[in-house]
Amino acid sequence: MTKSDISGVCSPEQAVSTAATKVSRRSFLATAAAGAALSMPAVRRAVADEKVLYVNTWGGAWEESAKEALFTPFTRDTGIEIRTVAPVSFAKLAAQVRTGVYEFDVTTLGVAELGRANQAKLIAAPEKSILDPAKLWPGAVVLDGVASHAFGNVMAFRNEKFPAPGLQSWADFWDVQKFPGSRCLQRYAGRVIPIALLADGVAPDKLFPMDLDRAFKSLDRIKPYIRVWWSQGPQSQQLLRDGEVDAIGMWNTQVQRLVEAKAPITVSWNQAVVDVAYWAVARGTPRSENAWRFVNYAVQPEPLAKFSVKNDYGPMNPEAFKFIPEDKAKQLPTWPENFKNSIVLDPAKMLPQIDEFSKRFDQWIAS
């Protein structure tokens, strides 16, 4: 198989993804080395028998939700204290693995970062005596990351501009002759390029490897109608709420706020492009046992359900829906009726093209 923001600033996964996609592996490693030096006063030597675990988080409201749903219950049940390090830092992950000086043991990675981390051997394979992939749901472990929760990149539009049934697909979004009006998309290659291919008629199961020439030709067609390339979740919400744009591709977590406020909009789950957040353990940390105990706990149905509901995420463990009221479950991206027509981004399939499509997208958007 192939988030969002709850703090009112920007999706954690998005923030790290955006940063990560702008650097090559070589520049990333150089940055990591510099980051290691800068972070030295804050780092600590790990001790294997510590009853403590350091978790790299997004801080703010995200961390508050995780603390309530995951961290505090885990400590209560295991006696292992959780201390947090924010924000999520891919550079620090690399630096601490290389230096053996660990600031955190567990982190959360998006699709693109998971692929990079696995390729650079920055994260550890699951400890099967604690977390056995064979005992989890199918597709739970990808490239040594353990799937936790997902957010959808959905299409939403103003009802007065596009009366029912309105836009039904990304092809409709691209069809400015049949559906005239302004458009808005996220300035983020890893999501916009798959959307462009879907709009051009590529079948979901034929997306990867991505035909980048075809994708950019498709983007050329919609570019004149893009009023704004949004970069932060609240910005996308404001643009649609205030009617500054007629149709937009945005995170379900943001659009849900408008739905709850009964804004005159329609949300389409058809062809939603779904991102997944993964828990990962830093390779070599002496606290790996505590780390895997936490990861195993965090993806169990009940705690994961509580965390997901707080943020409008879709739990990746299907059993979590047993602990979510149906009216709420129907608003989440991995609810079966929403999920069945979605396209889930696959880190393994995207990894070989990440540097190329990120560079081309930056050049294209500036042209």
Coordinates of C-alpha atoms in Angstrom, one line a residue:
M1 CA 0.0 0.0 0.0
T2 CA 0.7 2.4 -0.8
K3 CA -1.2 14.9 7.4
S4 CA -1.3 17.1 8.3
D5 CA -1.5 19.8 10.2
I6 CA -3.1 20.0 13.5
S7 CA -1.0 22.9 14.8
G8 CA -2.3 25.4 12.3
V9 CA 1.1 25.8 10.6
C10 CA 2.1 23.1 8.3
S11 CA 1.9 19.3 7.9
P12 CA 4.8 17.7 9.8
E13 CA 5.2 15.2 7.0
Q14 CA 4.9 17.9 4.4
A15 CA 7.5 20.1 6.1
V16 CA 10.1 17.4 6.2
S17 CA 9.2 16.1 2.7
T18 CA 9.5 19.5 1.2
A19 CA 12.9 20.0 2.8
A20 CA 14.1 16.6 1.9
T21 CA 13.1 16.7 -1.7
K22 CA 15.2 19.8 -2.3
V23 CA 18.4 18.2 -1.4
S24 CA 20.4 15.5 -3.2
R25 CA 21.8 12.6 -1.2
R26 CA 25.2 14.2 -1.4
S27 CA 24.1 17.6 -0.1
F28 CA 22.0 15.8 2.5
L29 CA 25.0 14.1 3.9
A30 CA 26.9 17.3 4.0
T31 CA 24.1 19.0 5.8
A32 CA 23.9 16.1 8.2
A33 CA 27.5 16.5 9.1
A34 CA 27.0 20.2 9.7
G35 CA 23.9 19.4 11.7
A36 CA 25.8 17.0 13.9
A37 CA 28.3 19.7 14.8
L38 CA 25.6 22.2 15.6
S39 CA 23.6 19.7 17.6
M40 CA 26.5 18.5 19.7
P41 CA 25.5 20.5 22.9
A42 CA 22.1 18.8 22.9
V43 CA 23.1 15.3 22.1
R44 CA 23.5 12.5 24.6
R45 CA 25.1 9.1 24.8
A46 CA 22.6 6.4 24.8
V47 CA 22.6 3.9 27.6
A48 CA 21.0 0.5 26.9
D49 CA 19.4 -0.1 30.2
E50 CA 17.8 3.3 30.5
K51 CA 14.1 3.3 31.4
V52 CA 13.7 6.1 29.0
L53 CA 13.1 6.6 25.3
Y54 CA 13.7 9.7 23.2
V55 CA 11.1 10.3 20.4
N56 CA 11.6 12.7 17.6
T57 CA 8.2 14.6 17.1
W58 CA 6.6 17.5 15.2
G59 CA 6.1 19.3 18.5
G60 CA 3.1 21.6 19.1
A61 CA -0.4 20.1 18.8
W62 CA 0.9 17.0 17.1
E63 CA 3.0 16.1 20.1
E64 CA 0.2 16.9 22.5
S65 CA -2.0 14.4 20.7
A66 CA 0.7 11.8 20.6
K67 CA 1.4 12.4 24.3
E68 CA -2.2 11.8 25.2
A69 CA -2.9 8.9 23.0
L70 CA 0.5 7.1 22.8
F71 CA 3.2 8.4 25.1
T72 CA 1.5 8.6 28.5
P73 CA -0.3 5.2 28.1
F74 CA 2.9 3.6 27.0
T75 CA 4.8 4.9 30.0
R76 CA 1.9 3.8 32.3
D77 CA 2.1 0.3 30.9
T78 CA 5.8 -0.2 30.6
G79 CA 7.5 2.2 33.1
I80 CA 9.5 3.6 30.2
E81 CA 9.6 7.3 30.3
I82 CA 9.3 9.1 27.0
R83 CA 11.1 12.4 26.3
T84 CA 10.6 14.2 23.1
V85 CA 12.9 16.0 20.7
A86 CA 11.3 18.4 18.2
P87 CA 11.0 19.1 15.3
V88 CA 11.5 16.0 13.2
S89 CA 15.0 16.2 11.7
F90 CA 16.2 14.0 8.9
A91 CA 19.7 15.5 9.1
K92 CA 20.0 14.7 12.8
L93 CA 18.9 11.1 12.1
A94 CA 21.7 10.7 9.7
A95 CA 24.3 12.5 11.9
Q96 CA 23.6 10.5 15.0
V97 CA 23.7 7.2 13.2
R98 CA 27.1 8.1 11.8
T99 CA 28.6 9.5 15.0
G100 CA 27.0 7.1 17.5
V101 CA 25.7 10.0 19.6
Y102 CA 22.0 9.8 19.8
E103 CA 19.5 12.6 20.4
F104 CA 16.5 10.4 19.7
D105 CA 15.8 6.7 19.2
V106 CA 12.5 6.8 17.3
T107 CA 11.3 9.2 14.6
T108 CA 8.4 9.5 12.2
L109 CA 9.0 9.6 8.4
G110 CA 6.9 10.4 5.4
V111 CA 7.0 8.4 2.2
A112 CA 10.0 10.1 0.6
E113 CA 12.1 10.3 3.7
L114 CA 11.5 6.6 4.5
G115 CA 12.9 5.6 1.2
R116 CA 16.0 7.9 1.6
A117 CA 16.5 6.7 5.2
N118 CA 16.4 3.0 4.2
Q119 CA 18.7 3.5 1.3
A120 CA 21.2 5.3 3.4
K121 CA 20.9 2.6 6.1
L122 CA 19.8 5.1 8.8
I123 CA 17.1 3.0 10.2
A124 CA 16.9 -0.4 11.8
A125 CA 15.0 -3.5 10.7
P126 CA 12.2 -4.5 13.0
E127 CA 13.3 -6.6 16.1
K128 CA 11.1 -9.6 15.4
S129 CA 11.1 -10.7 19.0
I130 CA 9.2 -7.5 19.8
L131 CA 7.5 -6.6 16.6
D132 CA 7.1 -9.3 14.0
P133 CA 6.0 -8.0 10.7
A134 CA 4.4 -11.4 10.0
K135 CA 2.0 -10.8 12.8
L136 CA 0.9 -7.4 11.7
W137 CA -1.6 -6.6 8.8
P138 CA -0.4 -7.0 5.2
G139 CA 1.9 -4.1 4.1
A140 CA 2.4 -2.9 7.7
V141 CA 6.2 -2.8 7.3
V142 CA 7.8 -1.1 4.3
L143 CA 11.5 -0.5 4.0
D144 CA 11.9 -1.1 7.7
G145 CA 9.3 1.6 8.5
V146 CA 6.1 0.6 10.3
A147 CA 3.0 2.2 8.8
S148 CA 1.1 4.2 11.4
H149 CA -1.4 6.7 9.9
A150 CA -2.3 8.4 6.6
F151 CA -3.6 11.6 5.2
G152 CA -5.3 12.1 1.9
N153 CA -4.7 14.7 -0.7
V154 CA -8.3 15.2 -1.9
M155 CA -10.1 17.4 -4.3
A156 CA -12.5 20.0 -3.0
F157 CA -14.5 22.7 -4.7
R158 CA -17.1 25.5 -4.1
N159 CA -20.7 24.4 -4.5
E160 CA -21.9 27.6 -6.0
K161 CA -19.3 27.3 -8.7
F162 CA -19.7 23.7 -9.5
P163 CA -23.2 22.5 -8.6
A164 CA -23.8 18.8 -7.9
P165 CA -22.4 16.4 -9.0
G166 CA -19.5 18.8 -9.8
L167 CA -16.0 17.6 -10.4
Q168 CA -15.6 13.9 -10.1
S169 CA -12.0 13.2 -11.0
W170 CA -8.6 14.9 -11.5
A171 CA -9.4 14.9 -15.2
D172 CA -12.4 17.1 -14.4
F173 CA -10.1 19.3 -12.3
W174 CA -7.9 19.7 -15.4
D175 CA -11.0 20.3 -17.7
V176 CA -11.3 24.1 -17.5
Q177 CA -13.5 24.2 -20.6
K178 CA -16.2 22.0 -19.0
F179 CA -15.6 23.3 -15.5
P180 CA -14.3 26.9 -15.9
G181 CA -12.8 28.5 -12.8
S182 CA -9.7 29.0 -10.8
R183 CA -7.6 26.2 -9.5
C184 CA -5.1 25.7 -6.7
L185 CA -2.6 22.9 -5.9
Q186 CA 0.1 22.2 -3.4
R187 CA 3.6 23.2 -4.3
Y188 CA 4.9 19.8 -3.7
A189 CA 6.2 17.5 -6.4
G190 CA 5.7 14.2 -4.8
R191 CA 1.9 14.7 -4.7
V192 CA 1.3 17.0 -7.7
I193 CA 3.1 14.8 -10.2
P194 CA 1.0 11.7 -9.5
I195 CA -2.1 13.9 -9.6
A196 CA -1.0 15.3 -13.0
L197 CA -0.7 11.8 -14.4
L198 CA -4.1 10.7 -13.1
A199 CA -5.5 13.8 -14.7
D200 CA -4.0 12.8 -18.0
G201 CA -5.6 9.4 -17.9
V202 CA -2.9 7.2 -16.4
A203 CA -4.4 4.3 -14.6
P204 CA -3.6 4.2 -10.9
D205 CA -1.8 0.8 -11.2
K206 CA 0.4 2.2 -14.0
L207 CA 1.6 5.3 -12.1
F208 CA 5.1 3.9 -11.2
P209 CA 7.7 4.5 -12.5
M210 CA 6.2 7.9 -13.3
D211 CA 6.3 9.1 -16.8
L212 CA 7.8 12.5 -16.0
D213 CA 7.6 13.9 -19.5
R214 CA 3.9 13.1 -19.7
A215 CA 3.4 14.5 -16.2
F216 CA 5.0 17.9 -17.0
K217 CA 3.0 18.2 -20.2
S218 CA -0.1 17.6 -18.2
L219 CA 1.0 20.3 -15.7
D220 CA 1.7 22.7 -18.5
R221 CA -2.1 22.5 -19.3
I222 CA -3.3 23.4 -15.9
K223 CA -0.5 25.9 -14.9
P224 CA -2.3 29.0 -16.4
Y225 CA -5.3 28.3 -14.3
I226 CA -3.5 27.8 -11.0
R227 CA -4.1 31.0 -9.0
V228 CA -2.0 29.9 -6.0
W229 CA 0.5 27.1 -5.3
W230 CA -0.2 26.7 -1.6
S231 CA 2.6 25.6 0.8
Q232 CA 1.0 25.5 4.2
G233 CA -2.2 23.7 5.3
P234 CA -4.0 26.7 6.8
Q235 CA -3.4 28.6 3.6
S236 CA -5.2 26.0 1.5
Q237 CA -8.1 26.1 4.0
Q238 CA -8.3 29.9 3.8
L239 CA -8.2 30.0 0.0
L240 CA -11.2 27.7 -0.3
R241 CA -13.2 29.0 2.6
D242 CA -12.9 32.6 1.3
G243 CA -13.7 31.6 -2.2
E244 CA -10.4 32.9 -3.5
V245 CA -10.2 29.7 -5.6
D246 CA -12.9 27.5 -7.0
A247 CA -11.3 24.1 -6.9
I248 CA -8.3 22.9 -4.9
G249 CA -6.2 19.8 -4.1
M250 CA -5.6 19.8 -0.3
W251 CA -5.2 17.6 2.8
N252 CA -8.3 15.9 4.1
T253 CA -7.3 17.1 7.6
Q254 CA -7.6 20.7 6.6
V255 CA -10.7 20.4 4.5
Q256 CA -12.4 18.6 7.4
R257 CA -12.4 21.8 9.4
L258 CA -14.4 23.4 6.6
V259 CA -16.9 20.5 6.5
E260 CA -17.4 20.7 10.2
A261 CA -18.0 24.5 9.8
K262 CA -20.6 23.7 7.2
A263 CA -18.8 25.7 4.5
P264 CA -20.5 25.4 1.0
I265 CA -18.0 23.0 -0.4
T266 CA -17.9 19.4 -1.7
V267 CA -15.0 17.0 -1.0
S268 CA -14.3 14.1 -3.4
W269 CA -12.5 11.1 -2.2
N270 CA -12.2 9.7 -5.7
Q271 CA -8.5 9.4 -6.7
A272 CA -7.3 10.8 -3.4
V273 CA -3.5 10.6 -3.2
V274 CA -2.7 9.1 0.2
D275 CA 0.5 9.7 2.1
V276 CA 1.5 7.4 4.9
A277 CA 3.5 8.2 8.0
Y278 CA 5.9 5.6 9.3
W279 CA 7.5 5.0 12.7
A280 CA 11.2 4.2 12.3
V281 CA 14.0 3.3 14.8
A282 CA 17.5 4.9 14.4
R283 CA 20.0 2.3 13.4
G284 CA 22.5 1.5 16.2
T285 CA 20.7 3.1 19.1
P286 CA 21.4 1.1 22.3
R287 CA 17.8 1.8 23.3
S288 CA 16.5 -0.2 20.4
E289 CA 14.6 -2.6 22.6
N290 CA 12.6 0.3 24.2
A291 CA 12.2 1.8 20.8
W292 CA 10.6 -1.3 19.3
R293 CA 8.4 -1.8 22.3
F294 CA 7.1 1.7 21.7
V295 CA 6.6 1.3 17.9
N296 CA 4.8 -2.0 18.5
Y297 CA 2.5 -0.2 21.1
A298 CA 1.9 2.8 18.8
V299 CA 0.4 0.7 16.0
Q300 CA -1.9 -1.3 18.1
P301 CA -5.6 -0.7 17.3
E302 CA -6.8 1.2 20.3
P303 CA -4.0 3.7 20.9
L304 CA -3.7 4.2 17.1
A305 CA -7.4 4.9 16.9
K306 CA -7.2 7.5 19.6
F307 CA -4.3 9.3 17.9
S308 CA -5.9 9.1 14.5
V309 CA -9.3 10.5 15.6
K310 CA -7.6 13.5 17.2
N311 CA -6.0 14.5 13.9
D312 CA -8.4 13.2 11.2
Y313 CA -5.7 10.7 10.1
G314 CA -6.6 7.4 8.7
P315 CA -5.2 4.5 10.8
M316 CA -3.1 2.1 8.8
N317 CA -4.0 -0.8 11.1
P318 CA -7.5 -1.8 9.9
E319 CA -8.3 -3.1 13.4
A320 CA -8.2 0.4 14.7
F321 CA -11.6 1.1 13.1
K322 CA -13.1 -1.1 15.8
F323 CA -12.4 1.7 18.2
I324 CA -13.6 4.6 16.0
P325 CA -17.3 5.6 15.8
E326 CA -18.6 5.0 12.3
D327 CA -19.7 8.6 11.7
K328 CA -16.1 9.6 12.4
A329 CA -14.5 6.7 10.6
K330 CA -16.3 7.7 7.3
Q331 CA -14.3 11.0 7.4
L332 CA -10.9 9.3 7.4
P333 CA -8.8 8.5 4.4
T334 CA -8.4 4.8 5.1
W335 CA -12.1 4.1 5.8
P336 CA -12.7 1.4 3.2
E337 CA -15.2 3.4 1.1
N338 CA -12.8 6.2 0.9
F339 CA -9.7 4.1 0.5
K340 CA -10.8 1.8 -2.3
N341 CA -10.6 4.5 -4.9
S342 CA -7.4 6.1 -3.5
I343 CA -3.8 5.9 -4.7
V344 CA -1.4 5.2 -2.0
L345 CA 2.1 6.6 -2.5
D346 CA 4.7 3.8 -2.4
P347 CA 8.2 4.8 -1.0
A348 CA 9.9 2.0 -2.7
K349 CA 8.5 2.8 -6.1
M350 CA 9.1 6.6 -5.8
L351 CA 12.6 6.4 -4.4
P352 CA 14.5 5.9 -7.8
Q353 CA 12.9 9.1 -9.2
I354 CA 12.8 11.4 -6.2
D355 CA 15.9 13.5 -7.0
E356 CA 14.9 13.8 -10.7
F357 CA 11.3 14.8 -10.3
S358 CA 12.0 17.2 -7.4
K359 CA 14.6 19.0 -9.4
R360 CA 12.5 19.2 -12.5
F361 CA 9.5 20.4 -10.5
D362 CA 11.4 23.2 -8.9
Q363 CA 12.7 24.3 -12.3
W364 CA 9.3 24.0 -13.9
I365 CA 7.5 26.0 -11.2
A366 CA 10.1 28.8 -11.5
S367 CA 9.8 28.9 -15.3

